[in-house]
PDB file of C-alpha atoms in Angstrom:
ATOM      1  CA  MET A   1     117.705 245.263  52.697  1.00 53.00           C
ATOM      2  CA  LYS A   2     114.971 243.042  54.162  1.00 56.00           C
ATOM      3  CA  ILE A   3     117.485 240.264  54.731  1.00 57.00           C
ATOM      4  CA  VAL A   4     119.869 242.604  56.600  1.00 46.00           C
ATOM      5  CA  THR A   5     117.008 243.887  58.768  1.00 48.00           C
ATOM      6  CA  LEU A   6     115.820 240.340  59.477  1.00 47.00           C
ATOM      7  CA  PHE A   7     119.378 239.283  60.380  1.00 48.00           C
ATOM      8  CA  CYS A   8     119.759 242.249  62.761  1.00 47.00           C
ATOM      9  CA  LEU A   9     116.434 241.492  64.475  1.00 47.00           C
ATOM     10  CA  LEU A  10     117.358 237.821  64.828  1.00 46.00           C
ATOM     11  CA  THR A  11     120.767 238.714  66.308  1.00 47.00           C
ATOM     12  CA  VAL A  12     119.234 241.138  68.809  1.00 45.00           C
ATOM     13  CA  SER A  13     116.556 238.634  69.891  1.00 46.00           C
ATOM     14  CA  ILE A  14     119.160 235.886  70.397  1.00 44.00           C
ATOM     15  CA  ALA A  15     121.346 238.252  72.429  1.00 43.00           C
ATOM     16  CA  HIS A  16     118.385 239.095  74.683  1.00 44.00           C
ATOM     17  CA  ALA A  17     117.408 235.450  75.102  1.00 47.00           C
ATOM     18  CA  GLN A  18     120.732 234.646  76.817  1.00 51.00           C
ATOM     19  CA  PRO A  19     121.140 236.775  79.962  1.00 58.00           C
ATOM     20  CA  SER A  20     124.551 238.372  80.442  1.00 84.00           C
ATOM     21  CA  GLN A  21     124.639 236.985  83.963  1.00 83.00           C
ATOM     22  CA  PRO A  22     122.568 234.534  85.989  1.00 92.00           C
ATOM     23  CA  VAL A  23     119.134 235.512  87.261  1.00 94.00           C
ATOM     24  CA  LEU A  24     119.093 235.397  91.073  1.00 93.00           C
ATOM     25  CA  GLU A  25     116.198 234.482  93.339  1.00 92.00           C
ATOM     26  CA  ARG A  26     116.006 235.216  97.081  1.00 94.00           C
ATOM     27  CA  THR A  27     115.960 231.853  98.874  1.00 92.00           C
ATOM     28  CA  GLU A  28     116.068 230.633 102.470  1.00 92.00           C
ATOM     29  CA  VAL A  29     118.704 227.926 102.021  1.00 86.00           C
ATOM     30  CA  ALA A  30     118.871 226.828 105.638  1.00 83.00           C
ATOM     31  CA  ASP A  31     117.314 227.839 108.916  1.00 83.00           C
ATOM     32  CA  GLN A  32     117.990 231.576 109.369  1.00 87.00           C
ATOM     33  CA  ILE A  33     120.164 231.866 106.181  1.00 92.00           C
ATOM     34  CA  ILE A  34     118.883 233.729 103.127  1.00 94.00           C
ATOM     35  CA  ILE A  35     120.890 234.161  99.928  1.00 94.00           C
ATOM     36  CA  GLN A  36     120.325 234.957  96.273  1.00 94.00           C
ATOM     37  CA  VAL A  37     120.416 231.612  94.407  1.00 94.00           C
ATOM     38  CA  PRO A  38     120.868 231.501  90.615  1.00 94.00           C
ATOM     39  CA  VAL A  39     117.665 230.041  89.118  1.00 95.00           C
ATOM     40  CA  GLU A  40     119.705 227.898  86.718  1.00 94.00           C
ATOM     41  CA  LEU A  41     121.267 225.988  89.615  1.00 94.00           C
ATOM     42  CA  LYS A  42     119.186 223.123  90.969  1.00 94.00           C
ATOM     43  CA  GLU A  43     119.061 222.124  94.623  1.00 92.00           C
ATOM     44  CA  GLN A  44     120.749 218.807  95.378  1.00 88.00           C
ATOM     45  CA  PRO A  45     120.320 216.595  98.425  1.00 80.00           C
ATOM     46  CA  PRO A  46     123.111 217.210 100.944  1.00 69.00           C
ATOM     47  CA  THR A  47     125.818 214.562 100.833  1.00 66.00           C
ATOM     48  CA  ILE A  48     127.718 213.225 103.789  1.00 57.00           C
ATOM     49  CA  GLN A  49     131.448 212.777 103.398  1.00 55.00           C
ATOM     50  CA  ARG A  50     133.428 210.730 105.852  1.00 55.00           C
ATOM     51  CA  GLY A  51     134.359 212.806 108.881  1.00 55.00           C
ATOM     52  CA  THR A  52     132.299 215.848 107.910  1.00 60.00           C
ATOM     53  CA  SER A  53     128.830 217.203 108.485  1.00 65.00           C
ATOM     54  CA  PRO A  54     126.403 217.246 105.565  1.00 72.00           C
ATOM     55  CA  ALA A  55     126.258 220.479 103.598  1.00 86.00           C
ATOM     56  CA  LEU A  56     123.490 222.883 104.620  1.00 90.00           C
ATOM     57  CA  ALA A  57     122.625 223.432 100.940  1.00 91.00           C
ATOM     58  CA  ILE A  58     124.014 222.483  97.532  1.00 92.00           C
ATOM     59  CA  TYR A  59     122.973 223.964  94.181  1.00 94.00           C
ATOM     60  CA  VAL A  60     124.434 222.607  90.931  1.00 94.00           C
ATOM     61  CA  SER A  61     124.118 223.431  87.236  1.00 94.00           C
ATOM     62  CA  ASP A  62     122.598 220.834  84.899  1.00 93.00           C
ATOM     63  CA  ASP A  63     126.040 220.038  83.473  1.00 93.00           C
ATOM     64  CA  GLN A  64     127.500 219.604  87.011  1.00 92.00           C
ATOM     65  CA  GLN A  65     130.178 222.246  86.271  1.00 94.00           C
ATOM     66  CA  THR A  66     129.023 225.130  88.481  1.00 95.00           C
ATOM     67  CA  ASP A  67     128.050 224.788  92.112  1.00 94.00           C
ATOM     68  CA  LEU A  68     126.999 226.905  95.058  1.00 95.00           C
ATOM     69  CA  THR A  69     127.464 225.235  98.433  1.00 94.00           C
ATOM     70  CA  ILE A  70     126.772 226.302 101.984  1.00 94.00           C
ATOM     71  CA  ASN A  71     128.503 224.364 104.789  1.00 92.00           C
ATOM     72  CA  LYS A  72     129.096 224.828 108.470  1.00 90.00           C
ATOM     73  CA  SER A  73     132.278 223.937 110.280  1.00 88.00           C
ATOM     74  CA  THR A  74     131.844 223.234 113.971  1.00 82.00           C
ATOM     75  CA  LEU A  75     135.343 224.467 114.795  1.00 83.00           C
ATOM     76  CA  ARG A  76     134.953 227.457 117.073  1.00 85.00           C
ATOM     77  CA  TRP A  77     136.788 230.675 116.354  1.00 87.00           C
ATOM     78  CA  SER A  78     136.208 234.148 117.694  1.00 84.00           C
ATOM     79  CA  ALA A  79     135.913 237.297 115.607  1.00 87.00           C
ATOM     80  CA  ALA A  80     139.274 238.345 117.115  1.00 87.00           C
ATOM     81  CA  ASP A  81     140.863 235.411 115.228  1.00 88.00           C
ATOM     82  CA  ALA A  82     139.740 236.680 111.795  1.00 92.00           C
ATOM     83  CA  VAL A  83     143.215 237.761 110.614  1.00 94.00           C
ATOM     84  CA  LEU A  84     144.836 234.481 111.687  1.00 93.00           C
ATOM     85  CA  LEU A  85     142.003 232.445 110.196  1.00 93.00           C
ATOM     86  CA  SER A  86     142.243 234.441 106.955  1.00 95.00           C
ATOM     87  CA  GLN A  87     145.937 233.580 106.644  1.00 96.00           C
ATOM     88  CA  PHE A  88     145.173 229.904 107.298  1.00 94.00           C
ATOM     89  CA  TYR A  89     142.422 229.770 104.645  1.00 95.00           C
ATOM     90  CA  LYS A  90     144.561 231.653 102.104  1.00 96.00           C
ATOM     91  CA  ALA A  91     147.450 229.213 102.606  1.00 96.00           C
ATOM     92  CA  ASN A  92     145.043 226.332 101.946  1.00 95.00           C
ATOM     93  CA  ILE A  93     143.826 227.960  98.711  1.00 95.00           C
ATOM     94  CA  LEU A  94     147.386 228.577  97.527  1.00 95.00           C
ATOM     95  CA  ASN A  95     148.235 224.906  98.194  1.00 93.00           C
ATOM     96  CA  LEU A  96     145.295 223.635  96.137  1.00 91.00           C
ATOM     97  CA  TYR A  97     146.586 225.054  92.848  1.00 91.00           C
ATOM     98  CA  ASP A  98     149.833 225.459  90.913  1.00 91.00           C
ATOM     99  CA  GLN A  99     148.924 229.075  90.064  1.00 94.00           C
ATOM    100  CA  VAL A 100     146.478 231.390  91.838  1.00 96.00           C
ATOM    101  CA  ASP A 101     145.310 234.829  90.744  1.00 96.00           C
ATOM    102  CA  MET A 102     143.827 236.369  93.896  1.00 97.00           C
ATOM    103  CA  ILE A 103     141.269 238.812  92.455  1.00 97.00           C
ATOM    104  CA  LYS A 104     139.858 240.078  95.732  1.00 97.00           C
ATOM    105  CA  GLU A 105     140.343 239.158  99.382  1.00 97.00           C
ATOM    106  CA  GLY A 106     139.658 240.683 102.737  1.00 97.00           C
ATOM    107  CA  ILE A 107     137.730 240.787 105.970  1.00 96.00           C
ATOM    108  CA  ARG A 108     134.463 242.682 106.312  1.00 96.00           C
ATOM    109  CA  GLU A 109     131.544 242.853 108.686  1.00 93.00           C
ATOM    110  CA  MET A 110     128.120 241.507 107.738  1.00 91.00           C
ATOM    111  CA  ASP A 111     125.091 241.397 110.043  1.00 85.00           C
ATOM    112  CA  GLY A 112     127.428 241.768 113.036  1.00 89.00           C
ATOM    113  CA  TYR A 113     129.666 238.863 111.958  1.00 92.00           C
ATOM    114  CA  GLN A 114     133.273 238.938 110.745  1.00 94.00           C
ATOM    115  CA  VAL A 115     133.449 237.638 107.163  1.00 95.00           C
ATOM    116  CA  ILE A 116     136.638 236.446 105.471  1.00 97.00           C
ATOM    117  CA  PHE A 117     136.376 236.320 101.687  1.00 97.00           C
ATOM    118  CA  PHE A 118     138.485 235.251  98.710  1.00 98.00           C
ATOM    119  CA  GLU A 119     137.725 235.638  95.026  1.00 98.00           C
ATOM    120  CA  TYR A 120     140.283 233.915  92.846  1.00 97.00           C
ATOM    121  CA  SER A 121     141.045 231.886  89.761  1.00 96.00           C
ATOM    122  CA  GLY A 122     143.280 228.877  90.153  1.00 95.00           C
ATOM    123  CA  LYS A 123     145.105 226.613  87.725  1.00 93.00           C
ATOM    124  CA  ILE A 124     146.292 223.077  88.133  1.00 90.00           C
ATOM    125  CA  LEU A 125     148.934 222.273  85.533  1.00 86.00           C
ATOM    126  CA  GLU A 126     149.685 218.848  84.133  1.00 75.00           C
ATOM    127  CA  GLU A 127     152.931 217.415  85.401  1.00 71.00           C
ATOM    128  CA  PRO A 128     154.005 214.385  83.394  1.00 64.00           C
ATOM    129  CA  ASN A 129     156.454 213.137  86.068  1.00 62.00           C
ATOM    130  CA  ALA A 130     154.189 213.726  89.063  1.00 60.00           C
ATOM    131  CA  PHE A 131     153.698 210.944  91.614  1.00 62.00           C
ATOM    132  CA  MET A 132     149.908 211.246  91.249  1.00 61.00           C
ATOM    133  CA  GLU A 133     148.374 212.243  87.940  1.00 61.00           C
ATOM    134  CA  ALA A 134     146.328 215.438  88.068  1.00 63.00           C
ATOM    135  CA  LYS A 135     144.194 216.714  85.223  1.00 71.00           C
ATOM    136  CA  LYS A 136     144.830 220.219  83.993  1.00 79.00           C
ATOM    137  CA  ARG A 137     142.170 222.522  85.468  1.00 84.00           C
ATOM    138  CA  PHE A 138     141.278 226.204  85.590  1.00 92.00           C
ATOM    139  CA  ASP A 139     138.659 227.276  88.182  1.00 94.00           C
ATOM    140  CA  TYR A 140     136.992 230.510  89.279  1.00 97.00           C
ATOM    141  CA  THR A 141     135.874 230.543  92.925  1.00 97.00           C
ATOM    142  CA  TYR A 142     134.354 233.032  95.330  1.00 98.00           C
ATOM    143  CA  ILE A 143     134.391 231.721  98.891  1.00 97.00           C
ATOM    144  CA  GLN A 144     133.571 233.370 102.185  1.00 97.00           C
ATOM    145  CA  TYR A 145     133.738 232.291 105.789  1.00 96.00           C
ATOM    146  CA  VAL A 146     131.320 233.781 108.325  1.00 94.00           C
ATOM    147  CA  ILE A 147     132.636 233.490 111.885  1.00 93.00           C
ATOM    148  CA  GLN A 148     129.885 232.647 114.369  1.00 90.00           C
ATOM    149  CA  SER A 149     130.061 231.684 118.032  1.00 86.00           C
ATOM    150  CA  ASP A 150     129.201 228.050 117.289  1.00 85.00           C
ATOM    151  CA  GLY A 151     131.267 227.558 114.125  1.00 88.00           C
ATOM    152  CA  VAL A 152     132.049 228.990 110.711  1.00 92.00           C
ATOM    153  CA  LEU A 153     129.531 229.209 107.863  1.00 93.00           C
ATOM    154  CA  ILE A 154     131.190 228.602 104.491  1.00 95.00           C
ATOM    155  CA  PHE A 155     129.654 229.905 101.259  1.00 96.00           C
ATOM    156  CA  ARG A 156     131.329 228.884  97.976  1.00 96.00           C
ATOM    157  CA  LEU A 157     130.511 229.383  94.315  1.00 96.00           C
ATOM    158  CA  SER A 158     132.843 227.557  91.945  1.00 96.00           C
ATOM    159  CA  THR A 159     132.834 227.215  88.154  1.00 96.00           C
ATOM    160  CA  PRO A 160     135.311 226.471  85.370  1.00 96.00           C
ATOM    161  CA  GLY A 161     137.523 229.478  84.629  1.00 94.00           C
ATOM    162  CA  ILE A 162     136.117 229.749  81.122  1.00 94.00           C
ATOM    163  CA  ARG A 163     132.766 230.754  82.719  1.00 95.00           C
ATOM    164  CA  GLN A 164     134.259 233.380  85.037  1.00 95.00           C
ATOM    165  CA  ARG A 165     132.951 236.366  83.052  1.00 95.00           C
ATOM    166  CA  TYR A 166     129.418 234.968  83.170  1.00 96.00           C
ATOM    167  CA  TRP A 167     129.432 234.141  86.909  1.00 96.00           C
ATOM    168  CA  GLN A 168     131.694 236.796  88.468  1.00 96.00           C
ATOM    169  CA  ASN A 169     129.174 239.600  89.061  1.00 96.00           C
ATOM    170  CA  ALA A 170     126.544 237.127  90.255  1.00 96.00           C
ATOM    171  CA  ALA A 171     129.028 235.539  92.675  1.00 96.00           C
ATOM    172  CA  ARG A 172     129.820 238.940  94.152  1.00 96.00           C
ATOM    173  CA  GLU A 173     126.134 239.810  94.471  1.00 96.00           C
ATOM    174  CA  ILE A 174     125.344 236.461  96.108  1.00 96.00           C
ATOM    175  CA  MET A 175     128.160 236.734  98.649  1.00 96.00           C
ATOM    176  CA  GLU A 176     127.700 240.401  99.488  1.00 94.00           C
ATOM    177  CA  ASN A 177     123.977 239.944 100.127  1.00 94.00           C
ATOM    178  CA  VAL A 178     123.933 236.905 102.402  1.00 94.00           C
ATOM    179  CA  GLN A 179     121.514 237.441 105.284  1.00 93.00           C
ATOM    180  CA  ILE A 180     121.896 235.595 108.558  1.00 91.00           C
ATOM    181  CA  LYS A 181     119.058 236.054 110.996  1.00 82.00           C
ATOM    182  CA  GLU A 182     119.507 235.607 114.712  1.00 72.00           C
ATOM    183  CA  PRO A 183     117.716 232.493 115.926  1.00 61.00           C
ATOM    184  CA  LYS A 184     114.654 233.153 118.038  1.00 53.00           C
ATOM    185  CA  ARG A 185     115.373 232.665 121.718  1.00 49.00           C
ATOM    186  CA  LYS A 186     113.158 230.363 123.725  1.00 49.00           C
ATOM    187  CA  ARG A 187     111.197 231.950 126.519  1.00 48.00           C
ATOM    188  CA  ASN A 188     111.345 230.355 129.954  1.00 47.00           C
TER     189      ASN A 188
END
């Protein structure tokens, strides 16, 4: 009986040691942008890719499999273009993968901004006769685009599909609780 009790206590303590979802911490990731960042993701220095601006913030897991990135596109769109822009972004997502399960998508308002969002899992299948070899992949991604007057803020959490159950609720909480403060205006 003592062994069964000890086993049960050990099982319960192990279950409580591993959280069922990531612990989030309120963080100012860039000037005027506050989000909930998973404590298990570590901040990385922004990288510059040819032809693009550096990311505003990058957070990556120790194994480099899960990342949260915040970028800003300088292309200007108006809130009235949200439906058209949504169709454009969705077409791009569908072209990235061989199979896409669109879990949730839409347009909502946040802090006075139009926000386009997509939550999906995507698969890239191996094609033995393909011109370029692609490794088989299964990803879970939650991405949202915040339309501002001077560009589009892009928030993306991506992880291997096998980790979707662990990250899904946290991704939703992160994206639904982004705060964008208005910059302070200079007095003349």
